[in-house]
mmCIF file of C-alpha atoms in Angstrom:
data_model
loop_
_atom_site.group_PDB
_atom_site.id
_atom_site.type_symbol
_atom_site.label_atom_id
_atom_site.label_comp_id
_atom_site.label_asym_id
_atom_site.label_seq_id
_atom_site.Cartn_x
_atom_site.Cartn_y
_atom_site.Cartn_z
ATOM 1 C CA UNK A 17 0.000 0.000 0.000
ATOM 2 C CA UNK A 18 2.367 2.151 1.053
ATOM 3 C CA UNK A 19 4.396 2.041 -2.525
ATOM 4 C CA UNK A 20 1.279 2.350 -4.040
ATOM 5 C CA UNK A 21 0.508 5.852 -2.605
ATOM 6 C CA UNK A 22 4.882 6.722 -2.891
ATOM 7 C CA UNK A 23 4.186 5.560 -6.950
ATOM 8 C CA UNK A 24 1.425 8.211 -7.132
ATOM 9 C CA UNK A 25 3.096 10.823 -5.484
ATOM 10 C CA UNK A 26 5.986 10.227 -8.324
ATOM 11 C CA UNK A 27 3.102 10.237 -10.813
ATOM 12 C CA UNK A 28 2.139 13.703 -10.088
ATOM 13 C CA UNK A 29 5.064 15.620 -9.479
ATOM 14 C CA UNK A 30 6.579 13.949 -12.457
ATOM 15 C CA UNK A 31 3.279 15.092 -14.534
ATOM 16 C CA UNK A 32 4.134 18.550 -12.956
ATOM 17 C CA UNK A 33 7.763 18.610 -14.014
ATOM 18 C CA UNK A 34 6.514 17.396 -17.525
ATOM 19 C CA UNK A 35 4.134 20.275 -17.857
ATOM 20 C CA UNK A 36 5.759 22.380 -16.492
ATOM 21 C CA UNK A 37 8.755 21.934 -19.080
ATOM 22 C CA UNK A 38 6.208 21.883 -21.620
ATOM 23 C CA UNK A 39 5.209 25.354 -20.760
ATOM 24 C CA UNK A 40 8.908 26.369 -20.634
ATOM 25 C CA UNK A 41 9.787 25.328 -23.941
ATOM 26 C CA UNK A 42 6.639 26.006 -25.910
ATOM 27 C CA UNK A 43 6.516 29.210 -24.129
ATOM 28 C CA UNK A 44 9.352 30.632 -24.744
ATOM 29 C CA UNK A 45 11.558 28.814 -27.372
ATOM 30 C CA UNK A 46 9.947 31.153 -29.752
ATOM 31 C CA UNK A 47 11.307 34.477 -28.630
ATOM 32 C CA UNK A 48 14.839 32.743 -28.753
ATOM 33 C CA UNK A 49 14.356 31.328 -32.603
ATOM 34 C CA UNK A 50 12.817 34.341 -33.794
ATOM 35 C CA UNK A 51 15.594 36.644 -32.370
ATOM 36 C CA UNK A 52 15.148 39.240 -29.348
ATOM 37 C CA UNK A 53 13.966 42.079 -31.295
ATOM 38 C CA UNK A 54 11.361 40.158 -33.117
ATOM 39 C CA UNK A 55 8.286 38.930 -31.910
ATOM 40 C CA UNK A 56 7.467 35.773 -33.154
ATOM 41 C CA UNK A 57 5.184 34.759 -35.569
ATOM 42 C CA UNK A 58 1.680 33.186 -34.908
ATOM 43 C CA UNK A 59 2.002 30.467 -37.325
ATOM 44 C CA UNK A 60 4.750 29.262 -34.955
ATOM 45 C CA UNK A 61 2.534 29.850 -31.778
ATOM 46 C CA UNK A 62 -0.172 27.540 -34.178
ATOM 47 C CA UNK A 63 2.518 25.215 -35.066
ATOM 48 C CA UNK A 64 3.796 24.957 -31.282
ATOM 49 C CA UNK A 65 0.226 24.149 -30.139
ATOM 50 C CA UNK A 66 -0.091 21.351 -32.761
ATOM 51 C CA UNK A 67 3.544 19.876 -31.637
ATOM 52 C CA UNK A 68 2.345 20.285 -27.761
ATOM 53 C CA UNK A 69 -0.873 18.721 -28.056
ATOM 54 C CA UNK A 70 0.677 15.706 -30.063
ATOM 55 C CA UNK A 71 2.519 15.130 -27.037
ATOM 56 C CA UNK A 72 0.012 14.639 -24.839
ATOM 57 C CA UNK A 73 -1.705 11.889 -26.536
ATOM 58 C CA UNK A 74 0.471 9.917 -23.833
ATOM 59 C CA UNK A 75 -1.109 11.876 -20.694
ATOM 60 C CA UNK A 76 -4.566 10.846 -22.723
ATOM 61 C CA UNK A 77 -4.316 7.261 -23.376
ATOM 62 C CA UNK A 78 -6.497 4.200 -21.788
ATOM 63 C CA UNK A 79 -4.254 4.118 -18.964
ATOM 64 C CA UNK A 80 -3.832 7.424 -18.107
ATOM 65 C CA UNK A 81 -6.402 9.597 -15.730
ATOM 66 C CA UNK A 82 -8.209 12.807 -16.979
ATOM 67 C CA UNK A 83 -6.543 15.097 -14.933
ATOM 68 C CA UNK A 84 -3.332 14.139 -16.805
ATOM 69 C CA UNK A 85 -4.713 14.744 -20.144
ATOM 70 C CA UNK A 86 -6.802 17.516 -19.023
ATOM 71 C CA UNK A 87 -3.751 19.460 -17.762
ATOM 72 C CA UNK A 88 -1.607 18.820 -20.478
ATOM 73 C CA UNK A 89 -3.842 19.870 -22.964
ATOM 74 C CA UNK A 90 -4.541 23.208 -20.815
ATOM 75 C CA UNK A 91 -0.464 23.463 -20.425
ATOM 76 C CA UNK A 92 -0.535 23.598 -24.108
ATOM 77 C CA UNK A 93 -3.334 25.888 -24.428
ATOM 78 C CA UNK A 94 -1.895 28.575 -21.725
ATOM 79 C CA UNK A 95 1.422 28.398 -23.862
ATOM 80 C CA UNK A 96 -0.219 28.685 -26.913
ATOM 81 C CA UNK A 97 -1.971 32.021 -25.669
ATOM 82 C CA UNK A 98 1.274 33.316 -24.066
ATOM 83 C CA UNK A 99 2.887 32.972 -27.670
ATOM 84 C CA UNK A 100 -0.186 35.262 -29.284
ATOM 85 C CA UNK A 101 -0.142 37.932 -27.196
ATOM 86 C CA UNK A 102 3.140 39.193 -28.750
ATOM 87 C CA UNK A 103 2.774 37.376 -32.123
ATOM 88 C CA UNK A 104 2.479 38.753 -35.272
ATOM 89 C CA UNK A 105 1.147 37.602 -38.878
ATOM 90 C CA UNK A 106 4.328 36.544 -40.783
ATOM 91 C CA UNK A 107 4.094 35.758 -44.743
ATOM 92 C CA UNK A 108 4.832 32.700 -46.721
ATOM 93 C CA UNK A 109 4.927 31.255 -43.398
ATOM 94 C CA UNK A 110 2.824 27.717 -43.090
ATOM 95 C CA UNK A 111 1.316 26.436 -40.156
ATOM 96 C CA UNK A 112 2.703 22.554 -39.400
ATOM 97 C CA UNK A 113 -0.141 20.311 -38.730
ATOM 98 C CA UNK A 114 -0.460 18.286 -36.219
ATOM 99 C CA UNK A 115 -1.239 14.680 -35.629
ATOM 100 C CA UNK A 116 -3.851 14.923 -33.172
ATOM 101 C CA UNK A 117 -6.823 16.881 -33.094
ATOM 102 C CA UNK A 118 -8.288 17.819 -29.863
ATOM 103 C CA UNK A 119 -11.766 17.147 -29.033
ATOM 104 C CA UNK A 120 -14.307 17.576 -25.971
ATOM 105 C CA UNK A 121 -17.421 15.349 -25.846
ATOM 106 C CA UNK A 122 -19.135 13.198 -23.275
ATOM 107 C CA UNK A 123 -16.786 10.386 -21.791
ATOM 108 C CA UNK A 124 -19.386 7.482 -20.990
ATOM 109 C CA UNK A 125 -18.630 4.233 -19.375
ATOM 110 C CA UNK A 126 -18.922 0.735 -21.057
ATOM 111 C CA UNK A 127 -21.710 -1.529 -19.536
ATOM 112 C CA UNK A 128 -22.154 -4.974 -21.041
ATOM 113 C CA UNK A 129 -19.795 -3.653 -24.039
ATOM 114 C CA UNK A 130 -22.190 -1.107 -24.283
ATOM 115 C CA UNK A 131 -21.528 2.761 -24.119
ATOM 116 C CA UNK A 132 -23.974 4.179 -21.730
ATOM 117 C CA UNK A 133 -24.074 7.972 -21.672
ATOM 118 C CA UNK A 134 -26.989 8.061 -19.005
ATOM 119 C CA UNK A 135 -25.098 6.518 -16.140
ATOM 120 C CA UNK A 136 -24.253 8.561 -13.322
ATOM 121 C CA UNK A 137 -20.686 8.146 -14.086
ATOM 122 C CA UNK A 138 -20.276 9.921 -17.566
ATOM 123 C CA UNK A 139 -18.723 13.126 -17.664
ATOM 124 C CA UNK A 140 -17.484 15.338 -20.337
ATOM 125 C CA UNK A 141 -13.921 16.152 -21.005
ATOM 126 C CA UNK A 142 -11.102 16.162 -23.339
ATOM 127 C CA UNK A 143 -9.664 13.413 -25.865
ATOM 128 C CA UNK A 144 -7.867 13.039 -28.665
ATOM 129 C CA UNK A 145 -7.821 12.133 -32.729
ATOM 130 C CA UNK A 146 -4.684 11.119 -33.675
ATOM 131 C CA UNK A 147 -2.934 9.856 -37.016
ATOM 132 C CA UNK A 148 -2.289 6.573 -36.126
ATOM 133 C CA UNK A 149 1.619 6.328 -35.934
ATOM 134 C CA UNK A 150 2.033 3.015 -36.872
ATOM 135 C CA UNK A 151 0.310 2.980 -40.214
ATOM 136 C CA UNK A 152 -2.590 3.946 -41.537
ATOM 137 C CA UNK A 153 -5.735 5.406 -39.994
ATOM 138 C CA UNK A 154 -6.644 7.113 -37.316
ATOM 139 C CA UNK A 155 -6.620 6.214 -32.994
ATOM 140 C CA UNK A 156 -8.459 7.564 -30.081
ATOM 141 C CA UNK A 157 -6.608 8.597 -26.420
ATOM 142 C CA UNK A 158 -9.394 8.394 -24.529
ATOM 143 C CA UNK A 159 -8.360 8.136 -20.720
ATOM 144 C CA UNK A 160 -10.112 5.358 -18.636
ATOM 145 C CA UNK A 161 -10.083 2.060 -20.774
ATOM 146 C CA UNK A 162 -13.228 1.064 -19.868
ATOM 147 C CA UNK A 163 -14.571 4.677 -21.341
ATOM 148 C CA UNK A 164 -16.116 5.578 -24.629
ATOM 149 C CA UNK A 165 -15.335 8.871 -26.120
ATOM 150 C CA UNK A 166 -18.686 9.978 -27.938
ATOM 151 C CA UNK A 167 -17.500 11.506 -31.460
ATOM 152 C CA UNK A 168 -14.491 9.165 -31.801
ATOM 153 C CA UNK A 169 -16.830 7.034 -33.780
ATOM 154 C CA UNK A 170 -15.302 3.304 -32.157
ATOM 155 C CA UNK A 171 -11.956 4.565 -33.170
ATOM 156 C CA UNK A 172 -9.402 1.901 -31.776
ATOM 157 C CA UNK A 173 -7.186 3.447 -28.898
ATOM 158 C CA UNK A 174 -3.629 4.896 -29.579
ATOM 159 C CA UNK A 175 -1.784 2.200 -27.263
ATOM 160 C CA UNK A 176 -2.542 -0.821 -25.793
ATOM 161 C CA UNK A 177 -3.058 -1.666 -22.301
#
């Protein structure tokens, strides 16, 4: 029991280190790359979001909680406001896509391999659409295993348990 709680401690300062790296380099890398007298451009601020919120398909997955994946994907989103408020519209400058999409729908649990959206225990929250990394198609990081994410569609999850 005891390394059970010392294993969640870890857990969530290490999630706190993570994020709070995240924040660091997404936050500011920009004003270093685009120079100290220029401010930096918001396709980079867009393309820095996409980047940061690939990343956290890991703090979304089956076996993750969604406070993990609901922080990171806020980390990404405070960062990705930081960046705009000193951003400015550069030309022939295109916006990297990313490989997840973010999306926020009701999270209902599986009953008898059924989705049930009218149990006490759905909620609504965060999950993500990736590009399937290992080949074609696309993946859902839904945290929870025994979760559906409503608009995923039955998508398969990004990683295994």
């Amino acid at each position: 029991m005891l390394k059970k709680n010392l294993w969640l401690i870890y857990r969530k300062w290490m999630i706190i280190a993570l994020l709070s790296g995240c924040v660091y380099v997404f936050g500011y890398s920009d004003r270093v790359e685009s120079g100290s007298a220029a401010a930096p451009c918001i396709q980079e601020c867009d393309s820095n979001l996409n980047e940061c919120n690939d990343y956290c398909d890991y703090y979304c997955d089956e076996t993750s909680d969604q406070q993990a994946c609901d922080s990171c994907l806020q980390a990404c989103t405070q960062a990705h406001f930081q960046c705009l408020t000193y951003a400015v519209s550069c030309q022939d400058l295109d916006v990297v896509p990313g490989r997840c999409s973010v999306e926020y729908a009701d999270h209902c649990p599986i009953i008898n391999g059924t989705p049930n959206c009218s149990h006490s225990g759905a909620y609504a929250a965060y999950y993500l659409i990736c590009n399937n990394a290992i080949g074609p198609g696309q993946c859902v990081s839904c945290p929870y295993a025994n979760y559906f994410c409503v608009g995923s569609n039955g998508l398969a999850a990004c990683f295994g348990s």
